[in-house]
Amino acid sequence: MSFTLALVGRPNVGKSTLFNRLVGRKLALVDDQPGVTRDLREGEGRLGDLRFTVIDTAGLEEATDDSLQGRMRRLTERAVDMADVCLFMIDARAGVLPADEVFADILRKRSAHVILAANKGEGAAADSGVLEAYSLGLGDPLRLSAEHGEGMGELLEMLAPIA
Ligand code: GDP
Ligand code: MG
């Protein structure tokens, strides 16, 4: 049995970085500049013995403040509906921002199976953001560093029962 994992969350939390790590190829563009990745991107993910489909949500980077919420909602809902499980990512260095709360609401209303991840979790600069993540009410955050490959064993443990 395989499953589909959707990576969701506001721009710049590290979704494409994690997508690239899971897929093992540079299928998703990662950039510090906004406007680089678009819409939904699908790849074959691997983690330990697991093989699964992974969806990267993008396409929000160019949105203006006015259109951001609507586009964010539509894209995220599409990804959630395609997925068996959503990895909802926040940036632990930035802490919980209002945009993160919007995503948390979308996921709650969709009653999706959600794993909350506090990414950019390497180092002490992430400590307070990881604690803030508990306030989202989506369970214990998984501390990750997509860039440095930290927390991948714990992610595997959480995904294994779904497979
Ligand atoms: P996305 O917009 O959510 O897809 O985010 P990206 O994957 O494009 O990453 C946005 C920025 O965060 C890039 O500069 C990444 O290199 C950086 N980034 C991603 N993961 C990590 C991480 O674990 N730690 C740190 N420090 N930076 C990260
Ligand atoms: Mg991206």
PDB file of N, CA, C and O and ligand atoms in Angstrom, residues 7-21 28-34 36-37 56-59 61 89 91 93 118-122 144-150 152, ligand 1:
ATOM      1  N   LEU A   7       2.499  18.506   1.294  1.00  0.00           N
ATOM      2  CA  LEU A   7       3.250  19.470   2.092  1.00  0.00           C
ATOM      3  C   LEU A   7       2.528  20.808   1.984  1.00  0.00           C
ATOM      4  O   LEU A   7       2.412  21.366   0.893  1.00  0.00           O
ATOM      5  N   VAL A   8       2.013  21.281   3.090  1.00  0.00           N
ATOM      6  CA  VAL A   8       1.241  22.526   3.075  1.00  0.00           C
ATOM      7  C   VAL A   8       1.788  23.506   4.113  1.00  0.00           C
ATOM      8  O   VAL A   8       2.457  23.125   5.069  1.00  0.00           O
ATOM      9  N   GLY A   9       1.461  24.765   3.876  1.00  0.00           N
ATOM     10  CA  GLY A   9       1.917  25.826   4.770  1.00  0.00           C
ATOM     11  C   GLY A   9       2.213  27.069   3.948  1.00  0.00           C
ATOM     12  O   GLY A   9       2.297  26.997   2.704  1.00  0.00           O
ATOM     13  N   ARG A  10       2.362  28.172   4.610  1.00  0.00           N
ATOM     14  CA  ARG A  10       2.574  29.454   3.930  1.00  0.00           C
ATOM     15  C   ARG A  10       3.914  29.437   3.183  1.00  0.00           C
ATOM     16  O   ARG A  10       4.767  28.578   3.438  1.00  0.00           O
ATOM     17  N   PRO A  11       4.096  30.400   2.262  1.00  0.00           N
ATOM     18  CA  PRO A  11       5.368  30.470   1.543  1.00  0.00           C
ATOM     19  C   PRO A  11       6.555  30.602   2.498  1.00  0.00           C
ATOM     20  O   PRO A  11       6.438  31.205   3.565  1.00  0.00           O
ATOM     21  N   ASN A  12       7.669  30.009   2.075  1.00  0.00           N
ATOM     22  CA  ASN A  12       8.967  30.195   2.730  1.00  0.00           C
ATOM     23  C   ASN A  12       9.187  29.373   4.000  1.00  0.00           C
ATOM     24  O   ASN A  12      10.170  29.589   4.706  1.00  0.00           O
ATOM     25  N   VAL A  13       8.302  28.435   4.290  1.00  0.00           N
ATOM     26  CA  VAL A  13       8.530  27.601   5.477  1.00  0.00           C
ATOM     27  C   VAL A  13       9.453  26.422   5.195  1.00  0.00           C
ATOM     28  O   VAL A  13       9.916  25.769   6.132  1.00  0.00           O
ATOM     29  N   GLY A  14       9.700  26.140   3.897  1.00  0.00           N
ATOM     30  CA  GLY A  14      10.625  25.058   3.560  1.00  0.00           C
ATOM     31  C   GLY A  14       9.972  23.851   2.897  1.00  0.00           C
ATOM     32  O   GLY A  14      10.574  22.768   2.844  1.00  0.00           O
ATOM     33  N   LYS A  15       8.766  24.019   2.342  1.00  0.00           N
ATOM     34  CA  LYS A  15       8.064  22.898   1.713  1.00  0.00           C
ATOM     35  C   LYS A  15       8.860  22.316   0.548  1.00  0.00           C
ATOM     36  O   LYS A  15       9.016  21.104   0.432  1.00  0.00           O
ATOM     37  N   SER A  16       9.358  23.182  -0.334  1.00  0.00           N
ATOM     38  CA  SER A  16      10.067  22.677  -1.517  1.00  0.00           C
ATOM     39  C   SER A  16      11.404  22.053  -1.136  1.00  0.00           C
ATOM     40  O   SER A  16      11.848  21.102  -1.784  1.00  0.00           O
ATOM     41  N   THR A  17      12.017  22.575  -0.098  1.00  0.00           N
ATOM     42  CA  THR A  17      13.273  21.988   0.383  1.00  0.00           C
ATOM     43  C   THR A  17      13.028  20.560   0.867  1.00  0.00           C
ATOM     44  O   THR A  17      13.785  19.632   0.551  1.00  0.00           O
ATOM     45  N   LEU A  18      11.922  20.372   1.590  1.00  0.00           N
ATOM     46  CA  LEU A  18      11.598  19.030   2.062  1.00  0.00           C
ATOM     47  C   LEU A  18      11.184  18.138   0.898  1.00  0.00           C
ATOM     48  O   LEU A  18      11.568  16.961   0.832  1.00  0.00           O
ATOM     49  N   PHE A  19      10.409  18.703  -0.030  1.00  0.00           N
ATOM     50  CA  PHE A  19      10.006  17.936  -1.224  1.00  0.00           C
ATOM     51  C   PHE A  19      11.249  17.402  -1.928  1.00  0.00           C
ATOM     52  O   PHE A  19      11.331  16.213  -2.265  1.00  0.00           O
ATOM     53  N   ASN A  20      12.215  18.273  -2.146  1.00  0.00           N
ATOM     54  CA  ASN A  20      13.435  17.852  -2.841  1.00  0.00           C
ATOM     55  C   ASN A  20      14.168  16.767  -2.060  1.00  0.00           C
ATOM     56  O   ASN A  20      14.717  15.838  -2.659  1.00  0.00           O
ATOM     57  N   ARG A  21      14.181  16.882  -0.752  1.00  0.00           N
ATOM     58  CA  ARG A  21      14.857  15.870   0.067  1.00  0.00           C
ATOM     59  C   ARG A  21      14.133  14.526  -0.049  1.00  0.00           C
ATOM     60  O   ARG A  21      14.763  13.474  -0.150  1.00  0.00           O
ATOM     61  N   ALA A  28      11.434  20.402  -7.462  1.00  0.00           N
ATOM     62  CA  ALA A  28      10.811  21.645  -7.012  1.00  0.00           C
ATOM     63  C   ALA A  28      11.885  22.714  -6.923  1.00  0.00           C
ATOM     64  O   ALA A  28      12.964  22.472  -6.418  1.00  0.00           O
ATOM     65  N   LEU A  29      11.598  23.849  -7.442  1.00  0.00           N
ATOM     66  CA  LEU A  29      12.564  24.936  -7.346  1.00  0.00           C
ATOM     67  C   LEU A  29      12.544  25.502  -5.933  1.00  0.00           C
ATOM     68  O   LEU A  29      11.498  25.697  -5.353  1.00  0.00           O
ATOM     69  N   VAL A  30      13.707  25.739  -5.410  1.00  0.00           N
ATOM     70  CA  VAL A  30      13.815  26.370  -4.100  1.00  0.00           C
ATOM     71  C   VAL A  30      14.542  27.681  -4.313  1.00  0.00           C
ATOM     72  O   VAL A  30      15.561  27.734  -4.975  1.00  0.00           O
ATOM     73  N   ASP A  31      14.018  28.688  -3.763  1.00  0.00           N
ATOM     74  CA  ASP A  31      14.652  29.981  -3.969  1.00  0.00           C
ATOM     75  C   ASP A  31      14.308  30.901  -2.819  1.00  0.00           C
ATOM     76  O   ASP A  31      13.273  30.776  -2.207  1.00  0.00           O
ATOM     77  N   ASP A  32      15.192  31.813  -2.543  1.00  0.00           N
ATOM     78  CA  ASP A  32      14.914  32.831  -1.537  1.00  0.00           C
ATOM     79  C   ASP A  32      13.978  33.892  -2.092  1.00  0.00           C
ATOM     80  O   ASP A  32      13.354  34.635  -1.352  1.00  0.00           O
ATOM     81  N   GLN A  33      13.914  33.967  -3.429  1.00  0.00           N
ATOM     82  CA  GLN A  33      13.075  34.989  -4.058  1.00  0.00           C
ATOM     83  C   GLN A  33      11.652  34.464  -4.206  1.00  0.00           C
ATOM     84  O   GLN A  33      11.457  33.297  -4.516  1.00  0.00           O
ATOM     85  N   PRO A  34      10.670  35.355  -4.019  1.00  0.00           N
ATOM     86  CA  PRO A  34       9.294  34.911  -4.248  1.00  0.00           C
ATOM     87  C   PRO A  34       9.017  34.680  -5.724  1.00  0.00           C
ATOM     88  O   PRO A  34       9.731  35.176  -6.590  1.00  0.00           O
ATOM     89  N   VAL A  36       8.912  31.775  -7.522  1.00  0.00           N
ATOM     90  CA  VAL A  36       9.678  30.779  -8.259  1.00  0.00           C
ATOM     91  C   VAL A  36       8.904  29.476  -8.492  1.00  0.00           C
ATOM     92  O   VAL A  36       8.906  28.943  -9.587  1.00  0.00           O
ATOM     93  N   THR A  37       8.264  28.972  -7.467  1.00  0.00           N
ATOM     94  CA  THR A  37       7.529  27.719  -7.662  1.00  0.00           C
ATOM     95  C   THR A  37       6.038  28.014  -7.795  1.00  0.00           C
ATOM     96  O   THR A  37       5.528  28.963  -7.246  1.00  0.00           O
ATOM     97  N   ASP A  56       3.884  18.991  -3.398  1.00  0.00           N
ATOM     98  CA  ASP A  56       4.378  20.281  -2.901  1.00  0.00           C
ATOM     99  C   ASP A  56       3.384  21.353  -3.340  1.00  0.00           C
ATOM    100  O   ASP A  56       3.057  21.451  -4.517  1.00  0.00           O
ATOM    101  N   THR A  57       2.898  22.122  -2.393  1.00  0.00           N
ATOM    102  CA  THR A  57       2.004  23.236  -2.750  1.00  0.00           C
ATOM    103  C   THR A  57       2.823  24.505  -2.879  1.00  0.00           C
ATOM    104  O   THR A  57       3.611  24.849  -2.018  1.00  0.00           O
ATOM    105  N   ALA A  58       2.617  25.197  -3.972  1.00  0.00           N
ATOM    106  CA  ALA A  58       3.297  26.473  -4.186  1.00  0.00           C
ATOM    107  C   ALA A  58       2.283  27.434  -4.788  1.00  0.00           C
ATOM    108  O   ALA A  58       1.101  27.329  -4.502  1.00  0.00           O
ATOM    109  N   GLY A  59       2.745  28.317  -5.632  1.00  0.00           N
ATOM    110  CA  GLY A  59       1.816  29.167  -6.363  1.00  0.00           C
ATOM    111  C   GLY A  59       1.248  30.309  -5.561  1.00  0.00           C
ATOM    112  O   GLY A  59       0.400  31.049  -6.042  1.00  0.00           O
ATOM    113  N   GLU A  61       3.326  32.464  -3.972  1.00  0.00           N
ATOM    114  CA  GLU A  61       4.394  33.425  -3.737  1.00  0.00           C
ATOM    115  C   GLU A  61       4.157  34.780  -4.393  1.00  0.00           C
ATOM    116  O   GLU A  61       4.625  35.794  -3.907  1.00  0.00           O
ATOM    117  N   MET A  89       3.526  22.599   7.653  1.00  0.00           N
ATOM    118  CA  MET A  89       4.829  23.110   8.068  1.00  0.00           C
ATOM    119  C   MET A  89       4.751  24.568   8.497  1.00  0.00           C
ATOM    120  O   MET A  89       4.117  25.392   7.843  1.00  0.00           O
ATOM    121  N   ASP A  91       7.555  27.716  10.145  1.00  0.00           N
ATOM    122  CA  ASP A  91       8.967  28.084  10.280  1.00  0.00           C
ATOM    123  C   ASP A  91       9.239  28.334  11.760  1.00  0.00           C
ATOM    124  O   ASP A  91       8.772  29.331  12.323  1.00  0.00           O
ATOM    125  N   ARG A  93      11.790  29.255  13.228  1.00  0.00           N
ATOM    126  CA  ARG A  93      12.574  30.459  13.510  1.00  0.00           C
ATOM    127  C   ARG A  93      11.705  31.695  13.556  1.00  0.00           C
ATOM    128  O   ARG A  93      12.010  32.655  14.256  1.00  0.00           O
ATOM    129  N   ALA A 118       7.473  21.700  12.760  1.00  0.00           N
ATOM    130  CA  ALA A 118       8.173  22.958  12.983  1.00  0.00           C
ATOM    131  C   ALA A 118       9.512  22.838  12.264  1.00  0.00           C
ATOM    132  O   ALA A 118      10.450  22.217  12.764  1.00  0.00           O
ATOM    133  N   ASN A 119       9.557  23.402  11.053  1.00  0.00           N
ATOM    134  CA  ASN A 119      10.767  23.282  10.228  1.00  0.00           C
ATOM    135  C   ASN A 119      11.759  24.404  10.565  1.00  0.00           C
ATOM    136  O   ASN A 119      11.436  25.326  11.294  1.00  0.00           O
ATOM    137  N   LYS A 120      12.925  24.318   9.967  1.00  0.00           N
ATOM    138  CA  LYS A 120      14.063  25.190  10.303  1.00  0.00           C
ATOM    139  C   LYS A 120      14.377  25.014  11.787  1.00  0.00           C
ATOM    140  O   LYS A 120      14.697  25.957  12.501  1.00  0.00           O
ATOM    141  N   GLY A 121      14.226  23.774  12.225  1.00  0.00           N
ATOM    142  CA  GLY A 121      14.309  23.444  13.642  1.00  0.00           C
ATOM    143  C   GLY A 121      15.714  23.218  14.153  1.00  0.00           C
ATOM    144  O   GLY A 121      15.897  22.901  15.333  1.00  0.00           O
ATOM    145  N   GLU A 122      16.706  23.362  13.284  1.00  0.00           N
ATOM    146  CA  GLU A 122      18.073  23.155  13.754  1.00  0.00           C
ATOM    147  C   GLU A 122      18.502  24.335  14.632  1.00  0.00           C
ATOM    148  O   GLU A 122      18.196  25.477  14.351  1.00  0.00           O
ATOM    149  N   LEU A 144      11.719  19.572  12.677  1.00  0.00           N
ATOM    150  CA  LEU A 144      12.406  19.156  11.457  1.00  0.00           C
ATOM    151  C   LEU A 144      13.434  20.184  11.033  1.00  0.00           C
ATOM    152  O   LEU A 144      13.302  21.369  11.332  1.00  0.00           O
ATOM    153  N   SER A 145      14.427  19.735  10.303  1.00  0.00           N
ATOM    154  CA  SER A 145      15.231  20.641   9.503  1.00  0.00           C
ATOM    155  C   SER A 145      15.326  20.034   8.107  1.00  0.00           C
ATOM    156  O   SER A 145      16.100  19.106   7.880  1.00  0.00           O
ATOM    157  N   ALA A 146      14.486  20.545   7.218  1.00  0.00           N
ATOM    158  CA  ALA A 146      14.473  20.026   5.848  1.00  0.00           C
ATOM    159  C   ALA A 146      15.826  20.241   5.201  1.00  0.00           C
ATOM    160  O   ALA A 146      16.307  19.396   4.441  1.00  0.00           O
ATOM    161  N   GLU A 147      16.447  21.363   5.530  1.00  0.00           N
ATOM    162  CA  GLU A 147      17.723  21.694   4.907  1.00  0.00           C
ATOM    163  C   GLU A 147      18.844  20.790   5.404  1.00  0.00           C
ATOM    164  O   GLU A 147      19.700  20.374   4.638  1.00  0.00           O
ATOM    165  N   HIS A 148      18.839  20.487   6.688  1.00  0.00           N
ATOM    166  CA  HIS A 148      19.933  19.713   7.277  1.00  0.00           C
ATOM    167  C   HIS A 148      19.586  18.240   7.471  1.00  0.00           C
ATOM    168  O   HIS A 148      20.412  17.473   7.962  1.00  0.00           O
ATOM    169  N   GLY A 149      18.359  17.867   7.138  1.00  0.00           N
ATOM    170  CA  GLY A 149      17.975  16.459   7.230  1.00  0.00           C
ATOM    171  C   GLY A 149      17.713  15.987   8.645  1.00  0.00           C
ATOM    172  O   GLY A 149      17.755  14.786   8.911  1.00  0.00           O
ATOM    173  N   GLU A 150      17.401  16.901   9.543  1.00  0.00           N
ATOM    174  CA  GLU A 150      17.120  16.500  10.929  1.00  0.00           C
ATOM    175  C   GLU A 150      15.628  16.192  11.099  1.00  0.00           C
ATOM    176  O   GLU A 150      14.784  16.854  10.507  1.00  0.00           O
ATOM    177  N   MET A 152      14.164  13.376  10.235  1.00  0.00           N
ATOM    178  CA  MET A 152      13.629  12.494   9.189  1.00  0.00           C
ATOM    179  C   MET A 152      13.251  11.120   9.763  1.00  0.00           C
ATOM    180  O   MET A 152      12.290  10.506   9.313  1.00  0.00           O
TER     181      MET A 152
HETATM  182  P1  GDP B   1       8.585  27.033   0.480  1.00  0.00           P
HETATM  183  O1  GDP B   1       8.208  28.392  -0.022  1.00  0.00           O
HETATM  184  O2  GDP B   1       7.745  26.648   1.676  1.00  0.00           O
HETATM  185  O3  GDP B   1       8.605  25.994  -0.586  1.00  0.00           O
HETATM  186  O4  GDP B   1      10.079  27.169   1.071  1.00  0.00           O
HETATM  187  P2  GDP B   1      11.484  26.786   0.373  1.00  0.00           P
HETATM  188  O5  GDP B   1      11.714  25.312   0.424  1.00  0.00           O
HETATM  189  O6  GDP B   1      11.561  27.455  -0.943  1.00  0.00           O
HETATM  190  O7  GDP B   1      12.501  27.424   1.414  1.00  0.00           O
HETATM  191  C1  GDP B   1      12.480  28.803   1.726  1.00  0.00           C
HETATM  192  C2  GDP B   1      13.823  29.186   2.337  1.00  0.00           C
HETATM  193  O8  GDP B   1      13.989  28.522   3.595  1.00  0.00           O
HETATM  194  C3  GDP B   1      15.015  28.784   1.463  1.00  0.00           C
HETATM  195  O9  GDP B   1      15.994  29.797   1.570  1.00  0.00           O
HETATM  196  C4  GDP B   1      15.489  27.490   2.114  1.00  0.00           C
HETATM  197  O10 GDP B   1      16.856  27.248   1.895  1.00  0.00           O
HETATM  198  C5  GDP B   1      15.212  27.783   3.582  1.00  0.00           C
HETATM  199  N1  GDP B   1      15.026  26.549   4.402  1.00  0.00           N
HETATM  200  C6  GDP B   1      14.288  25.459   4.091  1.00  0.00           C
HETATM  201  N2  GDP B   1      14.394  24.514   5.056  1.00  0.00           N
HETATM  202  C7  GDP B   1      15.212  25.013   5.998  1.00  0.00           C
HETATM  203  C8  GDP B   1      15.710  24.511   7.242  1.00  0.00           C
HETATM  204  O11 GDP B   1      15.434  23.385   7.688  1.00  0.00           O
HETATM  205  N3  GDP B   1      16.511  25.356   7.959  1.00  0.00           N
HETATM  206  C9  GDP B   1      16.847  26.605   7.512  1.00  0.00           C
HETATM  207  N4  GDP B   1      17.641  27.341   8.285  1.00  0.00           N
HETATM  208  N5  GDP B   1      16.430  27.094   6.328  1.00  0.00           N
HETATM  209  C10 GDP B   1      15.611  26.320   5.578  1.00  0.00           C
END
